[in-house]
Amino acid sequence: HIKEVIGPALDRGEIVITDRFSDSTVAYQGYARGLDLKLIDSLDLIATNKLRPDITILLTLDVKTGLARNRALNKGDRLELEDISFHEKVRKGFIQIAAREPARIKVVDCSESLAGVHQKVVKILSELLEDRHG
C-alpha cells in the first residue's frame, strides 16, 4: 500500500489521509495482545521504510460508550467481539503513544457532540496546513 499508493501520492505532492497506520499496530498487537513492542517497531520500520505521518488525530472516548456507538451502527467486526479489557488495553496503548509524541499526535475527546468534534479536527488540520503552506 505504501509502495503503490501512499508513496507515489506523496511524490506528487499530494496530501494523503488514511484511517489507520503504524500506531494502530502498536496499540492492538503490542499493548493489547502483548507482542514485543521493540519487535513491532523493527518490523514496522522495514515495512514502512521509516515513513511516519506528519500528524495523527487520535479520537478518544471511553470504551463502553465507543462500543455502544459501534453496536448502534451495527458494526460487528472481529475486533468488536473482543472483551472490554482488550479494548481498555488498546485505548491505554494509544494514549501512551500519544503521550510520547505530542507534537505529532493530537488527542480529540469524542464524548461531546459530533459538531464539536468536527470543529476540533478542522481546527487541528487547518493549523497544520497553514503552518506548512502559509
Tab-separated table of C-alpha atoms in Angstrom:
chain	number	residue	atom	x	y	z
A	1	HIS	CA	0.000	0.000	0.000
A	2	ILE	CA	2.849	2.365	0.851
A	3	LYS	CA	4.794	1.467	-2.277
A	4	GLU	CA	1.858	1.528	-4.680
A	5	VAL	CA	-0.458	4.203	-3.261
A	6	ILE	CA	0.914	6.361	-0.450
A	7	GLY	CA	4.485	6.842	-1.706
A	8	PRO	CA	3.556	7.837	-5.266
A	9	ALA	CA	0.908	10.259	-3.966
A	10	LEU	CA	3.426	11.900	-1.646
A	11	ASP	CA	5.925	12.082	-4.502
A	12	ARG	CA	3.315	14.028	-6.491
A	13	GLY	CA	2.960	16.465	-3.582
A	14	GLU	CA	-0.498	15.237	-2.639
A	15	ILE	CA	-1.955	15.078	0.854
A	16	VAL	CA	-2.639	11.525	1.975
A	17	ILE	CA	-5.257	10.749	4.603
A	18	THR	CA	-5.610	7.263	5.994
A	19	ASP	CA	-7.702	5.902	8.833
A	20	ARG	CA	-5.007	3.698	10.380
A	21	PHE	CA	-1.257	3.350	10.285
A	22	SER	CA	1.576	2.069	12.452
A	23	ASP	CA	0.201	3.378	15.745
A	24	SER	CA	-2.756	1.024	15.366
A	25	THR	CA	-0.431	-1.965	15.013
A	26	VAL	CA	1.432	-0.940	18.147
A	27	ALA	CA	-1.770	-0.381	20.149
A	28	TYR	CA	-3.601	-3.521	19.036
A	29	GLN	CA	-0.762	-6.006	18.696
A	30	GLY	CA	1.671	-4.607	21.241
A	31	TYR	CA	-0.324	-3.105	24.073
A	32	ALA	CA	-3.484	-5.225	23.778
A	33	ARG	CA	-2.107	-8.571	22.602
A	34	GLY	CA	1.228	-8.312	24.417
A	35	LEU	CA	3.561	-8.739	21.437
A	36	ASP	CA	7.048	-7.313	21.887
A	37	LEU	CA	6.974	-3.566	21.200
A	38	LYS	CA	10.597	-3.453	20.019
A	39	LEU	CA	9.929	-6.247	17.532
A	40	ILE	CA	6.815	-4.472	16.240
A	41	ASP	CA	8.804	-1.250	15.846
A	42	SER	CA	11.624	-3.025	13.996
A	43	LEU	CA	9.241	-4.747	11.600
A	44	ASP	CA	7.308	-1.522	11.097
A	45	LEU	CA	10.441	0.413	10.150
A	46	ILE	CA	11.183	-2.193	7.479
A	47	ALA	CA	7.581	-2.335	6.227
A	48	THR	CA	7.115	1.444	6.091
A	49	ASN	CA	10.682	2.409	5.176
A	50	LYS	CA	10.529	4.735	8.215
A	51	LEU	CA	7.533	6.637	6.820
A	52	ARG	CA	5.631	8.460	9.546
A	53	PRO	CA	2.548	10.659	9.348
A	54	ASP	CA	3.013	14.400	9.710
A	55	ILE	CA	0.041	14.391	12.037
A	56	THR	CA	-2.186	11.826	13.682
A	57	ILE	CA	-5.566	12.647	15.140
A	58	LEU	CA	-6.457	10.278	17.953
A	59	LEU	CA	-10.203	10.276	18.501
A	60	THR	CA	-10.695	9.076	22.049
A	61	LEU	CA	-13.723	8.011	24.020
A	62	ASP	CA	-14.364	5.772	26.995
A	63	VAL	CA	-14.532	2.168	25.862
A	64	LYS	CA	-18.101	1.388	26.923
A	65	THR	CA	-19.504	4.406	25.087
A	66	GLY	CA	-17.439	3.652	21.990
A	67	LEU	CA	-18.594	0.046	21.867
A	68	ALA	CA	-22.211	1.117	22.375
A	69	ARG	CA	-21.913	3.547	19.469
A	70	ASN	CA	-20.492	0.806	17.263
A	71	ARG	CA	-23.323	-1.543	18.205
A	72	ALA	CA	-25.839	1.171	17.316
A	73	LEU	CA	-24.222	1.322	13.866
A	74	ASN	CA	-24.337	-2.490	13.568
A	75	LYS	CA	-20.550	-2.519	13.415
A	76	GLY	CA	-19.532	-6.027	14.352
A	77	ASP	CA	-16.091	-6.921	13.027
A	78	ARG	CA	-13.852	-9.369	14.859
A	79	LEU	CA	-12.290	-6.632	16.970
A	80	GLU	CA	-15.702	-5.522	18.192
A	81	LEU	CA	-16.177	-9.038	19.562
A	82	GLU	CA	-13.162	-8.758	21.886
A	83	ASP	CA	-13.853	-8.331	25.602
A	84	ILE	CA	-13.825	-4.964	27.337
A	85	SER	CA	-10.368	-5.485	28.862
A	86	PHE	CA	-8.889	-5.865	25.363
A	87	HIS	CA	-10.420	-2.544	24.315
A	88	GLU	CA	-9.185	-0.869	27.503
A	89	LYS	CA	-5.639	-2.040	26.719
A	90	VAL	CA	-5.913	-0.711	23.164
A	91	ARG	CA	-7.139	2.666	24.415
A	92	LYS	CA	-4.387	2.888	27.038
A	93	GLY	CA	-1.848	1.956	24.363
A	94	PHE	CA	-2.991	4.759	22.087
A	95	ILE	CA	-2.887	7.229	24.996
A	96	GLN	CA	0.687	6.161	25.846
A	97	ILE	CA	1.768	6.505	22.216
A	98	ALA	CA	0.212	9.987	22.100
A	99	ALA	CA	1.986	10.985	25.328
A	100	ARG	CA	5.344	10.074	23.751
A	101	GLU	CA	4.677	12.107	20.589
A	102	PRO	CA	2.514	15.122	21.473
A	103	ALA	CA	3.832	17.189	18.552
A	104	ARG	CA	2.527	14.626	16.051
A	105	ILE	CA	-0.451	13.093	17.806
A	106	LYS	CA	-3.355	15.357	18.645
A	107	VAL	CA	-5.904	13.847	21.021
A	108	VAL	CA	-9.542	14.777	20.459
A	109	ASP	CA	-12.156	13.881	23.079
A	110	CYS	CA	-15.189	12.432	21.299
A	111	SER	CA	-17.552	12.497	24.264
A	112	GLU	CA	-19.079	15.754	23.073
A	113	SER	CA	-21.282	16.396	20.057
A	114	LEU	CA	-20.343	15.376	16.542
A	115	ALA	CA	-20.276	19.064	15.577
A	116	GLY	CA	-17.878	19.846	18.430
A	117	VAL	CA	-15.535	17.018	17.472
A	118	HIS	CA	-15.691	18.113	13.835
A	119	GLN	CA	-14.737	21.677	14.795
A	120	LYS	CA	-11.721	20.466	16.768
A	121	VAL	CA	-10.480	18.266	13.921
A	122	VAL	CA	-10.931	21.037	11.351
A	123	LYS	CA	-9.011	23.440	13.611
A	124	ILE	CA	-6.105	21.000	14.044
A	125	LEU	CA	-5.863	20.319	10.313
A	126	SER	CA	-6.279	23.980	9.357
A	127	GLU	CA	-3.430	24.962	11.672
A	128	LEU	CA	-1.192	22.251	10.231
A	129	LEU	CA	-1.918	23.249	6.638
A	130	GLU	CA	-1.456	26.933	7.426
A	131	ASP	CA	1.912	26.242	9.085
A	132	ARG	CA	3.043	24.131	6.123
A	133	HIS	CA	1.633	26.078	3.205
A	134	GLY	CA	1.025	29.590	4.520
